[in-house]
Structures are given as C-alpha cells and as structure tokens.
Amino acid sequence: MYQSETEMMVQGIDVEKVRNDFPLLTRTVYGKPLVYFDNAATSQKPTAVLDALEDYYRLYNSNVHRGVHSLSQEATEAYEGARKKVATFINAKKAEEIIFTRGTTESINLVAASFAKKFLKEGDVVLISAMEHHSNIVPWQMVCAEKGATLQVIAMNEFGELLMDDFARKLTCNVKIVSVTYVSNSLGTINPVGEIIRQAHEKNIPVLVDAAQAVVHLPIDVQALDADFLAFSGHKIYGPTGLGILYGKEEWLNALPPYQGGGEMIKTVSFEKTTYNELPYKFEAGTPDVAGAIGLGAAIDYVEQLGRDNVFSAEDELLAYAMRALQAVKGLRIVGPLSNRVGSISFLLENFHPFDVGEILDKQGIAVRTGHHCTQPVMDFFNIPGTVRASLAFYNTKAEIDKLVAGLEKARMLLG
Ligand code: PLP
C-alpha cells in the first residue's frame, strides 16, 4: 500500500487550507469522512460561491436589463460583470461572444439547432469523435436526421487516443462542422484540438470544442485555439448547476439564427414581424439564471485567486500519485491513456461489475462514479459494461488516494 507523502503544500496549494473553503468536504458518509472522487460529474462549491448566491437572493434579487430601479441595476451589473469575467477567463475578444446557457448540453444543442437550420442540407456531414459525451452526439444526430445529413466519427485506438490520420481522411469537403471534446470525461484523454482546428480551418470548416472537462484542468484561450464555438458548464468548475457557457466567434454568432424566441432576445415585436436583439441577447430568451451567472463569476474569481497554474500543477501531482497507486493494485486495468491525460481515471477491477465495486467504495465513504459516464459508444468500443471512474480535483489529497486503494483491496476481498 502507498504511504502519503507530505501534502501540506502540493505545488503552491495549501491543501488543508483550501479544503476549509469547501464546507461539504467536512461531511461524513456511512460514518466515514467523505472522500469525493466524482469531480468530473460535478465539483464541490467553495464558500465564496455559496455566499455570492446567497447575497444575490438576500440583498439585490431582481430581474436584469428591464428595470430602472436600483436593485435591477445592481443585478444587471453583477450579471454582466460575470459575463466579462468569463470572457477574460477564456480570452474571448469581446464579452458579447459569451452566451449564458443552462450548461454544455444546452450550448451544443443551441449550435446544432441554429447551425443546421441555416447551413446543413442533404448530403452534408457532421464530424464528431469516437469519445464524445452523449450531449455531443445526440443533438447532431437529431439535426442530421432532420436535414438528411450524415454523422461521421473520428476513430480512436485501444488507448483511447484519436487517430489523426482517420480525422484527415474524413475531413472532406462535405463536412460542414467538426464538433469534438477537448478532454474525454470517461477516458481522461486530452485531444489535440488545436491541430484539429488548424486542419479544419484549412478547409474553411468551423469547429465546436466541448470544453466541459477541459475548462477545469487546462488553460483555455479561445483566440489561441482559434475555436469557432466552445462550450462548458459552470458546475464542473466550482460554480452552481444550471448555468453554462457558449462562446462563439462574433461573426459566427451573428450568422446563426436565434435558438429560442421570447423576451430579451428581441428588439421590436409586432404581430406581423419581430426583429432580433444584438449579441449576446439574441441567444438569451427569457429571464436568465442571474444567480447562476453571478455564482460562476465568483467561482472564476476563486480559481484566479488560487492561481490557475497552482491549481493545475496540484492536480498534475495528484494525478501522477493516483496513477502510480492504482496501477499497483492487483487486477486493476486502466481504461484510457497512461499519459497526456487528466485526472478522470476510469478502471476495471478484476472482472467485477463496476457497480458492485462502486457500492463497496460508497460504504467506505468514497464517492466514485460507475457506469458508461454518458459515453455508451466508448464502452461498446472497449466491449465493457462500464467503468469505475475516480475523478480528482485540486482539493483532494494523497491520503484520500491511499483510502481509495485500500477500498479497492477490500472490494476485491469481498467480491473475489
Ligand atoms: N461534455 C462532456 C465532456 C462532459 O463531461 C459533460 C458532463 O459530464 C457534458 C458534455 C455535459 O455537461 P452538462 O450535463 O453539464 O450539460
């Protein structure tokens, strides 16, 4: 069994201190201190985010953009302030290129529906990858079926890495858009999206990047990437649920028709004709999740205060420790790459069903995810029912990884 190394300071992060920022981490499950390794599904929230949500509802709850009164102006300022923080965080040229949505899923649905309405026709191709989350498969399937277009898939190898020669082969002039994940949620793979975008742009094909996992573990610079669209969810990056981001280049967002109709997205309405609002409001019909946006802004502030580099290097150190520890567990097989990856670690233990392993871990207070992780085609590719996935955050500790290893030894004893 692995012994914890000193972990007072993991790469510039004082782990014990930052853990105090996350009230939920102090709770117990089945009488044991919680070990939370389901961060890829959703992360825990720091007090700074909880306070920002409460302050909004307690002190200046009001609808945005519509009132001359002070509360509405305060709420609008905070909401638009959050948009600016997101823009700076991912280095968008303008805050108007940031659309608030419900999450990655809605962001992708928005692009798929609006893009297809205007640009997709019979015989066209939408190119995705073999490791997409269902939310980057199904919306495209739906619009392809509607338009008579075809969905094609970039293949991967048995290490869960995309085959770039297959990508180059499939990038024909029939492809109208490429939509790929930056980081696989079920395999942990970091995909070469910069190169994918470069090759697609050589043929004038736009690219949507699903950054739901990437935004937590990698620096995102939409201008350096030259991404046309990029989507992520606030709840994975320590913000509240129900609030997501769609980044789109201004020229693309202007070219797309609105996704939903209603208040806020209009300039003028008569029974004969409606004219649409400018960006970003054209894509924000109805009362938005004001609290959610403010909460995400607070989460970004929190990460920036810790220092993104500090957070990422703390995660890298934990990942290296976890990979070593897990690979030393007898009968454990990692599903996914061994390098060029993030700390969402999928594995199988002997031939035990992932669900049984997950249940035994839960009884020890260890929260992992089991199943297909919304990537059924990935499980089909590996011919497995699912995996156990331990996904790390910077607030996890090496001692917790030791507990996971001990928990897996116990599972083997009980199931074997
Ligand atoms: N894409 C990836 C890679 C994900 O990991 C997830 C969620 O796990 C999603 C999309 C969907 O995110 P949400 O459910 O927040 O819309």
PDB file of C-alpha atoms in Angstrom, residues 28-29 39 56 81 155 194 198 218 227 233 253 255 314 331 343 403 405:
ATOM      1  CA  THR A  28     -19.371  12.009   6.593  1.00  0.00           C
ATOM      2  CA  VAL A  29     -20.968   9.154   4.645  1.00  0.00           C
ATOM      3  CA  ASN A  39     -15.472  15.738  -9.581  1.00  0.00           C
ATOM      4  CA  TYR A  56     -27.851  37.923  -4.667  1.00  0.00           C
ATOM      5  CA  GLY A  81     -19.804  41.557 -14.724  1.00  0.00           C
ATOM      6  CA  ALA A 155     -11.872   6.677 -34.771  1.00  0.00           C
ATOM      7  CA  GLY A 194      -5.517  22.904 -31.689  1.00  0.00           C
ATOM      8  CA  ARG A 198      -5.953  24.068 -37.732  1.00  0.00           C
ATOM      9  CA  LEU A 218      -6.332  23.164 -18.817  1.00  0.00           C
ATOM     10  CA  ALA A 227     -12.115  27.827 -31.787  1.00  0.00           C
ATOM     11  CA  SER A 233     -20.714  24.075 -17.682  1.00  0.00           C
ATOM     12  CA  LEU A 253     -22.976  34.098 -33.667  1.00  0.00           C
ATOM     13  CA  ALA A 255     -24.583  34.404 -38.786  1.00  0.00           C
ATOM     14  CA  ALA A 314      -1.568  20.447  -7.826  1.00  0.00           C
ATOM     15  CA  GLY A 331      -6.091  -6.941 -11.121  1.00  0.00           C
ATOM     16  CA  GLY A 343      -7.300  13.038 -13.538  1.00  0.00           C
ATOM     17  CA  LYS A 403      -8.024   5.289   1.045  1.00  0.00           C
ATOM     18  CA  VAL A 405      -6.551   1.923  -2.896  1.00  0.00           C
TER      19      VAL A 405
END
